Amino acid sequence: MTVTQDTTAADLKALAEQAGRDLEDASALEILRWAVDTFGDRFCVTSSMEDAVVAHLASRVKPGVDVVFLDTGYHFEETIGTRDAVDAVMDVNVITLTPRQTVAEQDAEYGPKLHDRDPDLCCALRKVKPLEEGLTAYGAWATGLRRDESPTRANTPVVGWDEKRQKVKVSPIARWTQDDVDAYVTEHGVLTNPLLMDGYASVGCAPCTRRVLEGEDARAGRWAGRAKTECGLHG
Ligand code: SF4
């Protein structure tokens, strides 16, 4: 099937579900090859700049691939530094998305520290909406989601249907473990966020991320003390 801008959502959904079954046992590179062959320039990678593993894998399949980064205005400086380093040294096209409002503008309208009072609204304004707008030109996007990161991610398909955005969502390393990631980083010298060496297992916005404790799962440091586990990008 050749995917074009006119391919219906129903056909894309069927395609995604079939590919998810067909590629369940495929390697990350084979999954990305399918995505690039199927979507061409209408495929991108999204990266939180926790590490550049998926961007690196995708650039091996499609040099110059678009890598979309969401700059919420609340990132650690190490995360922005990782984004800049990826842009400088890797064969990818980094695209930075920003929310409609700066943090100062948001504070003026909603009051300061919205992330403490209503993190769902803060994520909706600073993550979900900008990504939705930024992905308009694409039919498929790749993420670095892994099944072993948390119970909420345990059923992540390698290729699935993103109902919210009506797009194909590709998770080429869904079956990887942390050891697989570490081995790939070492073998290929992939850039990683320095905070991973400083007690952080998952890196998000500074106000909503803390170091993890011994025995906690990788995402326990995100919105710690709250029921919230996801920002709305993947649910
Ligand atoms: Fe706001 Fe925190 Fe969500 Fe970042 S992670 S957008 S600071 S609530």
XYZ file of C-alpha atoms and ligand atoms in Angstrom:
243
model
C 0.000 0.000 0.000
C 1.330 3.450 -0.948
C 0.571 6.038 1.706
C -0.231 9.545 0.520
C -1.729 12.616 2.153
C -5.106 11.389 0.931
C -4.931 7.948 2.564
C -7.912 7.697 4.917
C -7.536 7.344 8.669
C -9.355 3.997 8.528
C -6.811 2.645 6.024
C -3.892 4.011 8.070
C -5.265 2.420 11.220
C -5.632 -0.964 9.501
C -2.110 -0.603 8.112
C -0.701 0.193 11.563
C -2.437 -2.713 13.246
C -1.287 -5.161 10.576
C 2.290 -3.852 10.747
C 2.214 -4.131 14.545
C 1.435 -7.834 14.207
C 3.843 -8.469 11.319
C 6.769 -6.614 12.920
C 6.374 -7.758 16.533
C 9.544 -9.854 16.303
C 11.437 -7.580 13.887
C 14.558 -5.653 14.837
C 14.412 -1.918 15.550
C 16.118 -1.212 12.215
C 13.598 -3.389 10.322
C 10.707 -1.581 12.010
C 12.192 1.790 11.073
C 12.875 0.585 7.523
C 9.180 -0.251 7.179
C 8.217 3.204 8.497
C 10.590 5.044 6.156
C 9.606 2.939 3.128
C 5.918 3.459 3.874
C 5.902 7.145 4.821
C 9.060 8.682 3.323
C 9.297 12.349 4.277
C 6.012 12.075 6.166
C 7.811 10.148 8.915
C 9.636 11.729 11.861
C 11.220 10.768 15.159
C 10.236 12.557 18.346
C 12.858 12.870 21.044
C 12.816 14.180 24.611
C 16.635 14.299 24.411
C 16.962 11.822 27.239
C 19.161 9.989 24.776
C 19.534 9.909 21.004
C 19.099 6.161 20.524
C 16.005 6.185 18.288
C 17.301 9.219 16.385
C 20.564 7.336 15.802
C 18.761 4.187 14.643
C 16.511 6.198 12.314
C 19.432 8.138 10.840
C 21.024 4.812 9.857
C 17.894 4.011 7.836
C 17.215 7.553 6.601
C 20.145 9.997 6.900
C 18.867 13.512 7.611
C 15.631 12.207 9.181
C 13.485 14.807 10.962
C 13.903 14.661 14.756
C 11.218 16.656 16.536
C 11.988 18.059 19.994
C 9.450 19.788 22.186
C 10.983 22.720 24.072
C 8.499 23.293 26.882
C 10.488 26.180 28.348
C 10.964 24.127 31.520
C 13.804 21.846 30.439
C 17.055 21.291 32.319
C 19.961 23.042 30.626
C 21.515 19.573 30.125
C 18.529 18.621 27.961
C 18.900 21.706 25.767
C 22.641 20.962 25.564
C 21.892 17.411 24.426
C 19.533 18.766 21.751
C 22.249 21.138 20.519
C 24.859 18.361 20.466
C 22.546 16.019 18.532
C 21.894 18.803 16.032
C 25.624 19.493 15.669
C 27.053 15.997 15.316
C 24.357 13.656 14.026
C 23.027 13.249 10.498
C 19.519 14.348 11.463
C 17.344 17.424 10.992
C 16.398 18.677 14.469
C 13.104 20.569 14.576
C 12.295 22.385 17.831
C 8.635 22.951 18.657
C 7.600 25.563 21.217
C 4.302 26.266 22.984
C 2.247 29.266 21.884
C 3.013 31.060 25.161
C 6.359 31.564 26.878
C 6.499 30.547 30.541
C 6.164 34.234 31.491
C 3.074 34.639 29.310
C 1.542 31.489 30.770
C 2.293 32.710 34.309
C 0.576 36.023 33.520
C -2.565 34.281 32.268
C -2.808 31.271 34.604
C -0.665 32.311 37.571
C 2.832 31.054 38.435
C 3.760 27.382 38.807
C 0.791 25.971 36.944
C 2.736 22.692 36.945
C 2.222 22.436 40.723
C -1.456 23.350 40.684
C -2.731 21.754 37.484
C -0.037 19.681 35.736
C -2.547 18.225 33.276
C -3.381 21.704 32.006
C 0.304 22.695 31.977
C 1.175 19.578 29.924
C -1.771 20.200 27.612
C -0.568 23.746 26.904
C 3.160 23.075 26.753
C 3.360 19.551 25.337
C 0.196 18.033 23.904
C -0.998 21.015 21.845
C 2.389 21.969 20.338
C 3.107 18.351 19.395
C -0.315 17.971 17.818
C 0.347 21.054 15.691
C 3.941 20.070 14.944
C 2.994 16.603 13.717
C 0.401 17.838 11.243
C 2.727 17.343 8.271
C 3.540 13.743 9.196
C 1.629 10.508 8.802
C 3.767 8.540 11.241
C 6.003 9.361 14.212
C 8.510 7.291 16.127
C 8.973 7.324 19.881
C 11.446 5.768 22.292
C 8.731 4.098 24.408
C 9.758 0.804 26.003
C 7.580 -1.827 27.634
C 9.914 -2.232 30.593
C 9.792 1.457 31.600
C 6.563 1.292 33.595
C 3.317 -0.725 33.895
C 1.506 1.903 31.784
C 3.866 1.153 28.878
C 3.889 -2.651 29.182
C 1.599 -3.189 26.176
C 3.201 -0.690 23.781
C 2.971 -2.075 20.214
C 5.997 -1.743 17.933
C 3.627 -0.147 15.412
C 0.233 1.096 16.546
C -2.499 3.602 15.905
C -2.433 6.967 17.647
C -6.152 7.576 17.982
C -5.733 11.057 19.433
C -3.686 12.365 16.506
C -4.975 9.950 13.853
C -1.430 8.928 12.986
C 0.697 5.807 12.930
C 2.899 5.570 16.004
C 6.112 3.583 15.740
C 8.012 2.373 18.810
C 11.011 0.536 17.362
C 12.633 -0.171 20.737
C 9.423 -1.167 22.534
C 10.831 -4.645 23.221
C 14.252 -3.402 24.342
C 15.395 -3.511 27.954
C 17.540 -0.893 29.677
C 20.498 -3.242 29.126
C 19.775 -3.242 25.366
C 19.763 0.578 25.373
C 22.995 0.749 27.363
C 24.682 -1.732 25.023
C 23.595 0.237 21.924
C 24.794 3.521 23.446
C 28.182 1.982 24.208
C 28.570 0.240 20.863
C 27.687 3.296 18.785
C 28.841 6.112 21.077
C 25.339 7.591 21.105
C 24.789 10.945 22.820
C 22.926 10.763 26.120
C 21.649 13.374 28.526
C 24.278 13.926 31.293
C 21.496 13.768 33.891
C 21.277 10.001 33.293
C 24.689 9.790 34.979
C 23.423 11.880 37.892
C 20.634 9.724 39.328
C 17.863 10.536 36.877
C 16.391 7.515 35.074
C 13.868 9.462 33.001
C 14.282 13.117 32.090
C 11.381 15.511 31.648
C 10.679 19.120 32.661
C 12.768 20.293 35.623
C 9.864 21.154 37.974
C 8.304 17.702 37.496
C 11.354 15.423 37.529
C 13.409 14.079 40.420
C 16.107 11.466 40.779
C 14.902 7.873 41.260
C 15.586 5.777 44.335
C 17.023 2.270 44.443
C 14.403 -0.228 43.231
C 12.029 2.336 41.712
C 10.966 1.969 38.081
C 12.498 4.314 35.532
C 9.579 6.733 35.452
C 9.027 6.971 39.223
C 10.836 10.314 39.235
C 8.252 11.926 36.937
C 5.451 13.858 38.725
C 6.539 12.081 41.931
C 3.902 12.148 44.678
C 1.088 12.557 42.177
C -1.187 10.030 40.466
C -0.047 11.458 37.125
C 2.296 9.120 35.209
C 2.100 10.360 31.620
C 2.011 13.844 30.099
C -0.735 13.104 27.592
C 1.575 12.573 24.613
C 1.282 8.801 24.871
C -2.162 8.191 26.307
Fe 4.338 21.566 32.792
Fe 5.524 19.686 34.296
Fe 4.032 19.004 32.142
Fe 6.424 20.172 31.854
S 5.999 18.116 32.728
S 4.583 20.678 30.731
S 6.431 21.643 33.616
S 3.317 19.968 34.073
